[in-house]
Amino acid sequence: MALDALDPITAARVVLVLALLAGALFFTFVSMTGVIRLPDVYARAHTASQADTLGAGFGLAAVALTLGWQGASVKTAILLFFVFVTNPTAAHAVARAAFEDGNVPWTEGDERR
């Protein structure tokens, strides 16, 4: 079914869902690349908490928009709230544990790559 066969509200909703999914894929890919390529636990925790939270947020927003006004959408919105709270908190806990363990942050010119 082509977008021109849909009413304007449904077509806009489909386009918005696709845009949200594209954003989710982009930020998830950025997070994955950052975790693989960045040099130390602090930078990896930073990219994992920010980019992964945005990727999950856009993905869950797309799911909620796809479902419409249902009970499942409310549960998706609650899940989105918990992702926004727990991902940065977990990254902070990982970084603090690394600091307390004696891991020194990477600096420019450091050979630990």
mmCIF file of C-alpha atoms in Angstrom:
data_model
loop_
_atom_site.group_PDB
_atom_site.id
_atom_site.type_symbol
_atom_site.label_atom_id
_atom_site.label_comp_id
_atom_site.label_asym_id
_atom_site.label_seq_id
_atom_site.Cartn_x
_atom_site.Cartn_y
_atom_site.Cartn_z
ATOM 1 C CA MET A 1 0.000 0.000 0.000
ATOM 2 C CA ALA A 2 1.479 3.333 -1.061
ATOM 3 C CA LEU A 3 1.483 6.368 1.205
ATOM 4 C CA ASP A 4 -0.716 8.320 -1.230
ATOM 5 C CA ALA A 5 -3.510 5.772 -0.709
ATOM 6 C CA LEU A 6 -3.626 6.538 3.023
ATOM 7 C CA ASP A 7 -5.389 9.431 4.697
ATOM 8 C CA PRO A 8 -3.025 12.303 5.624
ATOM 9 C CA ILE A 9 -2.974 11.546 9.358
ATOM 10 C CA THR A 10 -2.053 7.898 8.842
ATOM 11 C CA ALA A 11 0.565 8.805 6.239
ATOM 12 C CA ALA A 12 2.144 11.324 8.630
ATOM 13 C CA ARG A 13 2.114 8.711 11.376
ATOM 14 C CA VAL A 14 3.860 6.167 9.139
ATOM 15 C CA VAL A 15 6.492 8.722 8.130
ATOM 16 C CA LEU A 16 7.058 9.692 11.774
ATOM 17 C CA VAL A 17 7.414 6.039 12.825
ATOM 18 C CA LEU A 18 9.966 5.463 10.052
ATOM 19 C CA ALA A 19 11.883 8.598 11.084
ATOM 20 C CA LEU A 20 11.921 7.459 14.717
ATOM 21 C CA LEU A 21 13.146 4.012 13.695
ATOM 22 C CA ALA A 22 15.883 5.569 11.560
ATOM 23 C CA GLY A 23 16.944 7.668 14.562
ATOM 24 C CA ALA A 24 16.923 4.576 16.768
ATOM 25 C CA LEU A 25 19.115 2.663 14.337
ATOM 26 C CA PHE A 26 21.500 5.597 13.947
ATOM 27 C CA PHE A 27 22.030 6.175 17.665
ATOM 28 C CA THR A 28 22.294 2.458 18.398
ATOM 29 C CA PHE A 29 24.948 2.145 15.684
ATOM 30 C CA VAL A 30 26.820 5.173 17.088
ATOM 31 C CA SER A 31 26.708 3.611 20.550
ATOM 32 C CA MET A 32 27.989 0.273 19.272
ATOM 33 C CA THR A 33 30.794 1.947 17.336
ATOM 34 C CA GLY A 34 31.768 4.041 20.357
ATOM 35 C CA VAL A 35 31.890 1.060 22.684
ATOM 36 C CA ILE A 36 34.134 -0.800 20.236
ATOM 37 C CA ARG A 37 36.457 2.074 19.285
ATOM 38 C CA LEU A 38 36.835 4.310 22.332
ATOM 39 C CA PRO A 39 39.962 3.778 24.445
ATOM 40 C CA ASP A 40 38.840 3.472 28.077
ATOM 41 C CA VAL A 41 35.938 2.506 30.293
ATOM 42 C CA TYR A 42 34.959 6.119 30.978
ATOM 43 C CA ALA A 43 34.520 7.050 27.321
ATOM 44 C CA ARG A 44 32.747 3.769 26.628
ATOM 45 C CA ALA A 45 30.352 4.294 29.532
ATOM 46 C CA HIS A 46 29.680 7.808 28.269
ATOM 47 C CA THR A 47 28.784 6.743 24.738
ATOM 48 C CA ALA A 48 26.823 3.746 25.942
ATOM 49 C CA SER A 49 24.722 5.800 28.307
ATOM 50 C CA GLN A 50 23.947 8.686 25.954
ATOM 51 C CA ALA A 51 23.698 7.180 22.487
ATOM 52 C CA ASP A 52 22.128 3.914 23.611
ATOM 53 C CA THR A 53 19.537 5.769 25.682
ATOM 54 C CA LEU A 54 18.594 7.879 22.666
ATOM 55 C CA GLY A 55 18.461 4.803 20.423
ATOM 56 C CA ALA A 56 16.206 2.952 22.830
ATOM 57 C CA GLY A 57 14.129 6.083 23.356
ATOM 58 C CA PHE A 58 13.501 6.606 19.650
ATOM 59 C CA GLY A 59 12.744 2.900 19.200
ATOM 60 C CA LEU A 60 10.260 2.816 22.063
ATOM 61 C CA ALA A 61 8.657 6.051 20.857
ATOM 62 C CA ALA A 62 8.175 4.429 17.445
ATOM 63 C CA VAL A 63 6.573 1.403 19.092
ATOM 64 C CA ALA A 64 4.234 3.595 21.159
ATOM 65 C CA LEU A 65 3.260 5.607 18.080
ATOM 66 C CA THR A 66 2.634 2.429 16.094
ATOM 67 C CA LEU A 67 0.389 0.964 18.803
ATOM 68 C CA GLY A 68 -1.733 4.088 19.175
ATOM 69 C CA TRP A 69 -3.745 4.845 22.292
ATOM 70 C CA GLN A 70 -3.805 1.452 23.968
ATOM 71 C CA GLY A 71 -2.736 0.018 27.283
ATOM 72 C CA ALA A 72 0.426 -1.270 25.634
ATOM 73 C CA SER A 73 1.373 2.289 24.658
ATOM 74 C CA VAL A 74 1.150 3.374 28.280
ATOM 75 C CA LYS A 75 3.399 0.472 29.258
ATOM 76 C CA THR A 76 5.826 1.463 26.498
ATOM 77 C CA ALA A 77 5.901 5.038 27.801
ATOM 78 C CA ILE A 78 6.611 3.749 31.315
ATOM 79 C CA LEU A 79 9.379 1.554 29.920
ATOM 80 C CA LEU A 80 10.780 4.586 28.112
ATOM 81 C CA PHE A 81 10.878 6.486 31.409
ATOM 82 C CA PHE A 82 12.737 3.639 33.116
ATOM 83 C CA VAL A 83 15.261 3.432 30.267
ATOM 84 C CA PHE A 84 15.927 7.166 30.566
ATOM 85 C CA VAL A 85 16.505 6.793 34.301
ATOM 86 C CA THR A 86 18.405 3.499 34.506
ATOM 87 C CA ASN A 87 20.832 3.726 31.547
ATOM 88 C CA PRO A 88 22.685 6.831 32.782
ATOM 89 C CA THR A 89 22.568 5.530 36.349
ATOM 90 C CA ALA A 90 24.146 2.239 35.304
ATOM 91 C CA ALA A 91 26.851 4.042 33.304
ATOM 92 C CA HIS A 92 27.618 6.197 36.333
ATOM 93 C CA ALA A 93 27.901 3.089 38.507
ATOM 94 C CA VAL A 94 30.285 1.459 36.021
ATOM 95 C CA ALA A 95 32.455 4.584 35.810
ATOM 96 C CA ARG A 96 32.532 4.981 39.577
ATOM 97 C CA ALA A 97 33.486 1.336 40.059
ATOM 98 C CA ALA A 98 36.294 1.748 37.510
ATOM 99 C CA PHE A 99 37.527 4.870 39.314
ATOM 100 C CA GLU A 100 37.453 3.174 42.702
ATOM 101 C CA ASP A 101 39.323 0.220 41.196
ATOM 102 C CA GLY A 102 42.124 2.587 40.183
ATOM 103 C CA ASN A 103 41.539 2.868 36.437
ATOM 104 C CA VAL A 104 43.039 6.103 35.178
ATOM 105 C CA PRO A 105 41.186 7.963 32.392
ATOM 106 C CA TRP A 106 42.864 7.954 28.982
ATOM 107 C CA THR A 107 44.591 11.181 27.993
ATOM 108 C CA GLU A 108 45.992 12.345 24.678
ATOM 109 C CA GLY A 109 49.407 10.834 24.034
ATOM 110 C CA ASP A 110 48.668 7.847 26.254
ATOM 111 C CA GLU A 111 49.887 4.573 24.728
ATOM 112 C CA ARG A 112 47.044 2.399 26.126
ATOM 113 C CA ARG A 113 44.964 2.224 23.007
#
